Amino acid sequence: MEKDKLIFDKGRKGRIGVSLPECDIKEINISEHLPGHLIRKDIKDMPSLNELEVIRHYTKLSQRNFSIDTNFYPLGSCTMKYNPKVHEKIASFSGFTDIHPLQSEDTVQGALEIIWKLEEALCEITGMKKFTFQPSAGAHGELTAMFIVDKYFKNKNDYRKKVLVPDSSHGTNPASANMCGFIVEEVKTNFEGGIDLADLKEKINDTVACLMLTNPNTLGLFEKDILKVQDIVHKKGALLYYDGANLNALLGKAKPGDMGFDIVHLNLHKTFSTPHGGGGPGSGPVGVVEELIEFLPVPLIDKKNGKFVFNYKVNNSIGKVRAFYGNFGVLVKAYAYIYGLGAEGLKQIANISVLNANYILNKLEKVYNCKYNRNCMHELVLSALKQKNKGINALDIAKRLIDYGIHPPTMYFPLIVKEALMIEPTETESKETLDYFINVMIKIAKEAENNPELLHNAPHNTFVSRVDEVKAAREPNLRWYPGK
Ligand SMILES: *Cc1c(COP(=O)(O)O)cnc(C)c1O
C-alpha cells in the first residue's frame, strides 16, 4: 500500500480551501477586547490545502477503520455482532433525544414505560425480580453488584471478606470485587472445563460473600454442575453472582434465576443491539432476586395506578452509582430489539450463535489444538500449541488474519489455555462468511508449516504492519508536533 503523507506534508504554501467575498465590515482590533494570552497567534507550519485535498485525506483515514460494518469480527467474549441500524434510528427520535432527566414524571411517561417494559423483559429473560439501569457498562454493573452483596451481609451483621472467582474468569470480576474491598480467591477449573467442585468445597466457608460465575464460562462451555454449585454456595449462606455480559447462548432457553443465581449483570452493549467497544456509551443493568431488591440503587421505576413513577424509598439502597437513570438511548435500542424479535426471535439468536460456533469448532479442532473435548456454546477457544512447535504463536496467527480481512480473535485469554484464540462468530454471520474464515484458518495453519516467516511479519497488507506491542502499550506517542 502506498504510504500516504501526513496532512502537514501535503499542503502548498498559499493554497486555500474557501473563497469568500471580501469582508465589507470594518474589522475590529481584537487585542482591544481580549487579553493577549487568549488571542491565538499564527500556528507555525499550519498546512494549507484546498477543500478536495482535505476531503480526500480524511475520507481515506476513515477508511482505515476496521469495523463490523465492513468485515468479520470474531472477537470472543465481546460479541461483535451486527446491530440493526433501525434501532439507531428509533433511539434518535426527537421524542427520546429532546427530553431532560430532570423533567417531571408526568411529562416523560413514555420514556419511563420503555424502561419499565424493558425491565419486565429482562426479568423474564433472566428470572430476576427487579433491575437497575444505572450502571454504564459491564464492569460498572459488577461493581454495583458487589456493593449490593457487601451491604446485604453488613445489614445482617455478617461481615464477610471474600469473593471467589474461577481461574477462567473475566478480568473485570476479580477487579470489581477487589475495588469493593473484598479479598479475591480463585477456584480451579476441572479437566472438562467446568468449575472444580472439590476445590470449590475446599475454598468456600462462612467468610465467603459471593461466587462470581459466567455461564457459559469464558471457555465457551456450559457449566454442567451449576445446580450443585449453587447448592454448595447457598449452604454456606453465600450469594451466587452471574456475569451475563454475553447472554446470546441462553436467550429464551435458560434463565440464570432457574440455575440459582441471586444477582446478575447484563451487557446491553454486546447482547442487545448496541455496538460494543469504542462505539459510545454502554449499559450494564443489574438484576436481583426478591431478597436483594431493597439494596438496589435509587430511583427504581414502579407502576402505580397505571402511572409510571420514580421510587426513591428503597430501604437499604446502596445509593446512586451514576447520575440520573442510566444511558437511556441504549435502553431504547435494547427495548426495540427484544420486543421486535419476540420470544421466538430471541431463541433463534441462541440457536444460531451456538450452531455457528460449533460449526467452526468442528471444522478446526483437528487443525488447531482444543483443550477441552466438548461441544461449545456461543464461542470456542482454540490453541496454537500445534503451531508453537514451528515457532508460531497465537499472536502471529491473529496478525495474519488481518491480511485476509478478518479481525483477530481475542488472544491469550482465558489464561488457563496456552496460546489461546477465543473465537465468537455470533448469530449474525452467514455460512459463507464462516466458511471463508475456516478456510483462511486452515490456510494459515499450512503457512505456519511451510512459511513461518510470513506469519512472523504479518500483517503485510495493512497501512501499519506489526507494531512493537510493549512499546505501544507502555509509551504510546500519538501526537505529531509541527516542525519536528
Ligand atoms: C465484556 C465483559 C465484561 C465487562 O464488560 P464492559 O462493558 O467491557 O465493562 C465482563 N464480563 C465478561 C464475561 C465480558 O465479556
Short mmCIF file of C-alpha atoms and ligand atoms in Angstrom, two decimals, residues 76-79 136-142 169-173 214 216-218 243-246 265-267 269-270 276 282-284 379 413, ligand 1:
data_model
loop_
_atom_site.label_atom_id
_atom_site.label_comp_id
_atom_site.label_asym_id
_atom_site.label_seq_id
_atom_site.Cartn_x
_atom_site.Cartn_y
_atom_site.Cartn_z
CA GLY A 76 -14.51 -13.82 21.70
CA SER A 77 -16.25 -12.59 24.86
CA CYS A 78 -17.02 -9.29 23.21
CA THR A 79 -19.88 -10.19 20.87
CA SER A 136 -22.90 2.34 32.33
CA ALA A 137 -21.06 -0.85 31.43
CA GLY A 138 -20.43 -4.43 32.44
CA ALA A 139 -17.65 -3.73 34.92
CA HIS A 140 -19.73 -0.91 36.41
CA GLY A 141 -22.60 -3.37 36.86
CA GLU A 142 -20.26 -5.82 38.60
CA SER A 169 -12.99 -15.63 34.97
CA HIS A 170 -13.12 -12.41 33.02
CA GLY A 171 -10.57 -9.97 34.47
CA THR A 172 -13.22 -7.47 35.48
CA ASN A 173 -14.71 -9.94 38.01
CA THR A 214 -20.16 -16.79 33.92
CA PRO A 216 -21.44 -20.36 29.56
CA ASN A 217 -18.00 -19.71 31.01
CA THR A 218 -15.19 -17.90 29.21
CA ASP A 243 -21.78 -12.31 34.84
CA GLY A 244 -24.22 -12.11 31.95
CA ALA A 245 -22.13 -9.90 29.69
CA ASN A 246 -22.59 -12.38 26.86
CA HIS A 265 -25.47 -8.09 35.30
CA LEU A 266 -26.09 -7.94 31.57
CA ASN A 267 -24.26 -6.02 28.88
CA HIS A 269 -23.89 -3.32 24.57
CA LYS A 270 -22.95 -6.81 23.41
CA HIS A 276 -19.52 -2.79 21.93
CA GLY A 282 -22.95 1.18 27.09
CA SER A 283 -25.30 -0.15 29.72
CA GLY A 284 -24.77 -2.82 32.37
CA GLU A 379 -17.86 -19.20 21.39
CA PHE A 413 -7.49 -15.41 27.21
C1 LIG B 1 -17.19 -7.63 28.36
C2 LIG B 1 -17.26 -8.43 29.58
C3 LIG B 1 -17.30 -7.81 30.83
C4 LIG B 1 -17.13 -6.33 31.05
O1 LIG B 1 -18.00 -5.50 30.34
P1 LIG B 1 -17.59 -3.99 29.99
O2 LIG B 1 -18.83 -3.38 29.47
O3 LIG B 1 -16.49 -4.08 28.97
O4 LIG B 1 -17.13 -3.34 31.26
C5 LIG B 1 -17.44 -8.63 31.94
N1 LIG B 1 -17.51 -9.96 31.83
C6 LIG B 1 -17.46 -10.59 30.64
C7 LIG B 1 -17.56 -12.09 30.60
C8 LIG B 1 -17.32 -9.85 29.47
O5 LIG B 1 -17.25 -10.47 28.29
#
